[in-house]
Amino acid sequence: MREEGAGPDGWPVVVRVPVEPAEAAIEADARDAAVRNSALAVRGPLFGVATQSMADGRQWRVVVEVTHGCPQQARNALNSLLWFRAKDEAKSPEERRALLAAVARLETECVDELTVLGTCYRVVRAEEYTAIDAHGDIETPRPTDPEPHTPDWSPGASANSPRVDAGLVLDPNAPLTPVDAAERLALRSLVYSGTRFPEHVLHDSEQALESHPDVVLMPAAFLIVERSGNEPWTPGGSLHATAHDARRTLAFALTWMQLRTRGLIPYDAETDIDAHSVVAENTHPAVAELPVLADAADRLRAGRINEIEVHGTVSRIGRARRLLRWGLDGPEGPRPSDINTHAPSPLHPPLDEHGTVHVEEPVEDEAAS
């Protein structure tokens, strides 16, 4: 039976014209981007976990960010979420037993949906994509995308950064601005095509159009993409909640990580050694190669720069979007053709119904004794 209000191609979209100045500026940015960018590049699926309780209606709430590369990574994150709730939040042995029963299943089964204490937890599948212009360049952050008033570049600042999808409510009934509504309607028909996809992947993609005919758009996220010469853009990192978080990650990669991955200093060097400290010391054998890295990071810190070139490699802050396919029962879960990189396994020490963690004592090596 089709849910009331749903047509053969999904549910009606409610359009709300922005009237507040900030909303109007965001909508103007979106219109300009729609004119400037002529196509979409689809990167592939990402996975997370969303929940729904009886009081939520058609809404679902993201509790594990939809940024994981395979379903099992999202299941593992759900495993940890439920284990720590059992350890730290359960109000009774009965609650703790219910949570631990779910953990036990996640340790041995590829479970994509389970109900615990009246809440449904579902592994959800999103499609990540980005806009590209006529030259094949990936869209960069828009002027109205969120940025901190005072950018924090200090070590450890990422610990205080907003998490991707933190507090995100997925609501297919929420009113949309005209540009978002047009994008949502256009992407309902998104399907994989081409010879690079195996037959079973194409089949699952076609099936998803029928089982989950609607889509819900998620907020923009940001990532580092890289290109050398005329090669295609390739992702150089994970998704971030703001463009500043991506820039800070890029600055760290330039001044700290590249020194180690390129063998300029050993991996076990002191953590405070970076391109700036080596250049200031002026005694390291690699000092001649490092000023360009330090200078690139300084330029990132000096302003909202979204592209920088170092040693022939262009790094750009890209603006990514994600969509969830949506059906009568809510967001789409993993498809049969989605690949898991590893199997389920225990992630935490045993926890009993009273909240006591049982850590196994290491077995003494008889030969050593």
Tab-separated table of N, CA and C in Angstrom, residues 213-270:
chain	number	residue	atom	x	y	z
A	213	PRO	N	11.978	5.516	-4.575
A	213	PRO	CA	11.852	6.434	-5.718
A	213	PRO	C	12.159	7.887	-5.408
A	214	ASP	N	12.172	8.260	-4.146
A	214	ASP	CA	12.428	9.650	-3.798
A	214	ASP	C	13.866	9.792	-3.311
A	215	VAL	N	14.330	11.021	-3.132
A	215	VAL	CA	15.645	11.281	-2.561
A	215	VAL	C	15.525	12.399	-1.542
A	216	VAL	N	16.426	12.394	-0.570
A	216	VAL	CA	16.549	13.480	0.396
A	216	VAL	C	17.990	13.967	0.338
A	217	LEU	N	18.157	15.273	0.187
A	217	LEU	CA	19.494	15.863	0.088
A	217	LEU	C	20.057	16.138	1.474
A	218	MET	N	21.335	15.863	1.635
A	218	MET	CA	22.016	16.128	2.894
A	218	MET	C	22.825	17.425	2.776
A	219	PRO	N	23.201	18.025	3.905
A	219	PRO	CA	23.977	19.265	3.848
A	219	PRO	C	25.325	19.056	3.155
A	220	ALA	N	25.844	20.129	2.618
A	220	ALA	CA	27.151	20.071	1.956
A	220	ALA	C	28.241	19.718	2.964
A	221	ALA	N	29.243	19.021	2.474
A	221	ALA	CA	30.442	18.734	3.253
A	221	ALA	C	31.643	19.073	2.378
A	222	PHE	N	32.834	19.010	2.942
A	222	PHE	CA	34.011	19.515	2.232
A	222	PHE	C	35.155	18.522	2.346
A	223	LEU	N	35.936	18.442	1.278
A	223	LEU	CA	37.051	17.506	1.254
A	223	LEU	C	38.182	18.073	0.411
A	224	ILE	N	39.346	17.466	0.539
A	224	ILE	CA	40.508	17.848	-0.260
A	224	ILE	C	40.539	16.961	-1.500
A	225	VAL	N	40.661	17.578	-2.668
A	225	VAL	CA	40.865	16.828	-3.902
A	225	VAL	C	42.178	17.283	-4.523
A	226	GLU	N	42.828	16.378	-5.249
A	226	GLU	CA	44.164	16.672	-5.779
A	226	GLU	C	44.243	16.306	-7.249
A	227	ARG	N	45.134	17.008	-7.957
A	227	ARG	CA	45.357	16.712	-9.377
A	227	ARG	C	46.768	17.114	-9.765
A	228	SER	N	47.425	16.241	-10.517
A	228	SER	CA	48.753	16.545	-11.066
A	228	SER	C	48.635	16.592	-12.583
A	229	GLY	N	49.073	17.692	-13.173
A	229	GLY	CA	49.004	17.836	-14.630
A	229	GLY	C	47.575	17.791	-15.123
A	230	ASN	N	47.328	16.955	-16.138
A	230	ASN	CA	45.992	16.836	-16.723
A	230	ASN	C	45.224	15.628	-16.199
A	231	GLU	N	45.720	15.033	-15.119
A	231	GLU	CA	45.032	13.876	-14.552
A	231	GLU	C	43.708	14.302	-13.925
A	232	PRO	N	42.776	13.354	-13.748
A	232	PRO	CA	41.508	13.696	-13.092
A	232	PRO	C	41.718	14.043	-11.623
A	233	TRP	N	40.751	14.760	-11.072
A	233	TRP	CA	40.776	15.046	-9.645
A	233	TRP	C	40.572	13.751	-8.864
A	234	THR	N	41.331	13.575	-7.794
A	234	THR	CA	41.165	12.414	-6.919
A	234	THR	C	41.008	12.903	-5.482
A	235	PRO	N	40.152	12.227	-4.689
A	235	PRO	CA	39.981	12.637	-3.296
A	235	PRO	C	41.260	12.429	-2.504
A	236	GLY	N	41.579	13.407	-1.663
A	236	GLY	CA	42.782	13.304	-0.848
A	236	GLY	C	42.505	13.240	0.635
A	237	GLY	N	41.260	12.942	1.011
A	237	GLY	CA	40.922	12.877	2.429
A	237	GLY	C	39.447	12.640	2.626
A	238	SER	N	39.022	12.634	3.880
A	238	SER	CA	37.628	12.363	4.222
A	238	SER	C	36.824	13.663	4.231
A	239	LEU	N	35.530	13.535	4.499
A	239	LEU	CA	34.644	14.693	4.506
A	239	LEU	C	34.792	15.487	5.802
A	240	HIS	N	34.630	16.810	5.683
A	240	HIS	CA	34.679	17.709	6.832
A	240	HIS	C	33.397	18.534	6.866
A	241	ALA	N	33.026	18.994	8.067
A	241	ALA	CA	31.794	19.760	8.216
A	241	ALA	C	31.905	21.163	7.636
A	242	THR	N	33.099	21.747	7.657
A	242	THR	CA	33.299	23.095	7.121
A	242	THR	C	34.522	23.117	6.213
A	243	ALA	N	34.558	24.128	5.355
A	243	ALA	CA	35.712	24.295	4.476
A	243	ALA	C	36.974	24.590	5.283
A	244	HIS	N	36.815	25.307	6.406
A	244	HIS	CA	37.994	25.598	7.230
A	244	HIS	C	38.613	24.321	7.778
A	245	ASP	N	37.782	23.364	8.183
A	245	ASP	CA	38.324	22.095	8.682
A	245	ASP	C	39.137	21.401	7.599
A	246	ALA	N	38.658	21.467	6.352
A	246	ALA	CA	39.408	20.852	5.253
A	246	ALA	C	40.713	21.596	5.003
A	247	ARG	N	40.694	22.935	5.076
A	247	ARG	CA	41.928	23.710	4.880
A	247	ARG	C	42.943	23.393	5.983
A	248	ARG	N	42.467	23.268	7.215
A	248	ARG	CA	43.378	22.962	8.317
A	248	ARG	C	44.004	21.580	8.124
A	249	THR	N	43.212	20.624	7.651
A	249	THR	CA	43.748	19.293	7.367
A	249	THR	C	44.792	19.356	6.264
A	250	LEU	N	44.542	20.166	5.241
A	250	LEU	CA	45.506	20.313	4.153
A	250	LEU	C	46.797	20.955	4.658
A	251	ALA	N	46.678	21.970	5.501
A	251	ALA	CA	47.884	22.610	6.051
A	251	ALA	C	48.699	21.619	6.868
A	252	PHE	N	48.038	20.786	7.645
A	252	PHE	CA	48.732	19.757	8.419
A	252	PHE	C	49.425	18.763	7.497
A	253	ALA	N	48.743	18.360	6.426
A	253	ALA	CA	49.348	17.422	5.479
A	253	ALA	C	50.605	18.016	4.846
A	254	LEU	N	50.557	19.304	4.532
A	254	LEU	CA	51.703	19.940	3.886
A	254	LEU	C	52.891	20.059	4.828
A	255	THR	N	52.653	20.475	6.051
A	255	THR	CA	53.762	20.803	6.944
A	255	THR	C	54.205	19.644	7.835
A	256	TRP	N	53.360	18.637	8.027
A	256	TRP	CA	53.691	17.538	8.944
A	256	TRP	C	53.719	16.188	8.238
A	257	MET	N	52.618	15.851	7.574
A	257	MET	CA	52.521	14.509	7.010
A	257	MET	C	53.457	14.300	5.826
A	258	GLN	N	53.575	15.287	4.939
A	258	GLN	CA	54.423	15.104	3.755
A	258	GLN	C	55.890	14.908	4.116
A	259	LEU	N	56.330	15.525	5.198
A	259	LEU	CA	57.720	15.319	5.620
A	259	LEU	C	57.979	13.849	5.910
A	260	ARG	N	56.983	13.179	6.448
A	260	ARG	CA	57.150	11.780	6.833
A	260	ARG	C	56.864	10.827	5.678
A	261	THR	N	55.822	11.080	4.901
A	261	THR	CA	55.501	10.178	3.784
A	261	THR	C	56.558	10.256	2.679
A	262	ARG	N	57.212	11.393	2.535
A	262	ARG	CA	58.260	11.528	1.514
A	262	ARG	C	59.640	11.160	2.052
A	263	GLY	N	59.716	10.735	3.298
A	263	GLY	CA	60.981	10.290	3.862
A	263	GLY	C	61.937	11.411	4.206
A	264	LEU	N	61.435	12.640	4.297
A	264	LEU	CA	62.315	13.756	4.631
A	264	LEU	C	62.718	13.721	6.103
A	265	ILE	N	61.822	13.233	6.946
A	265	ILE	CA	62.157	12.957	8.333
A	265	ILE	C	61.510	11.622	8.692
A	266	PRO	N	62.001	10.905	9.687
A	266	PRO	CA	61.419	9.608	10.034
A	266	PRO	C	60.041	9.763	10.689
A	267	TYR	N	59.226	8.698	10.558
A	267	TYR	CA	57.896	8.728	11.143
A	267	TYR	C	57.936	8.866	12.660
A	268	ASP	N	58.984	8.343	13.280
A	268	ASP	CA	59.039	8.388	14.739
A	268	ASP	C	59.713	9.660	15.263
A	269	ALA	N	59.861	10.661	14.402
A	269	ALA	CA	60.426	11.935	14.861
A	269	ALA	C	59.459	12.589	15.844
A	270	GLU	N	59.959	13.537	16.617
A	270	GLU	CA	59.118	14.236	17.590
A	270	GLU	C	57.900	14.834	16.890
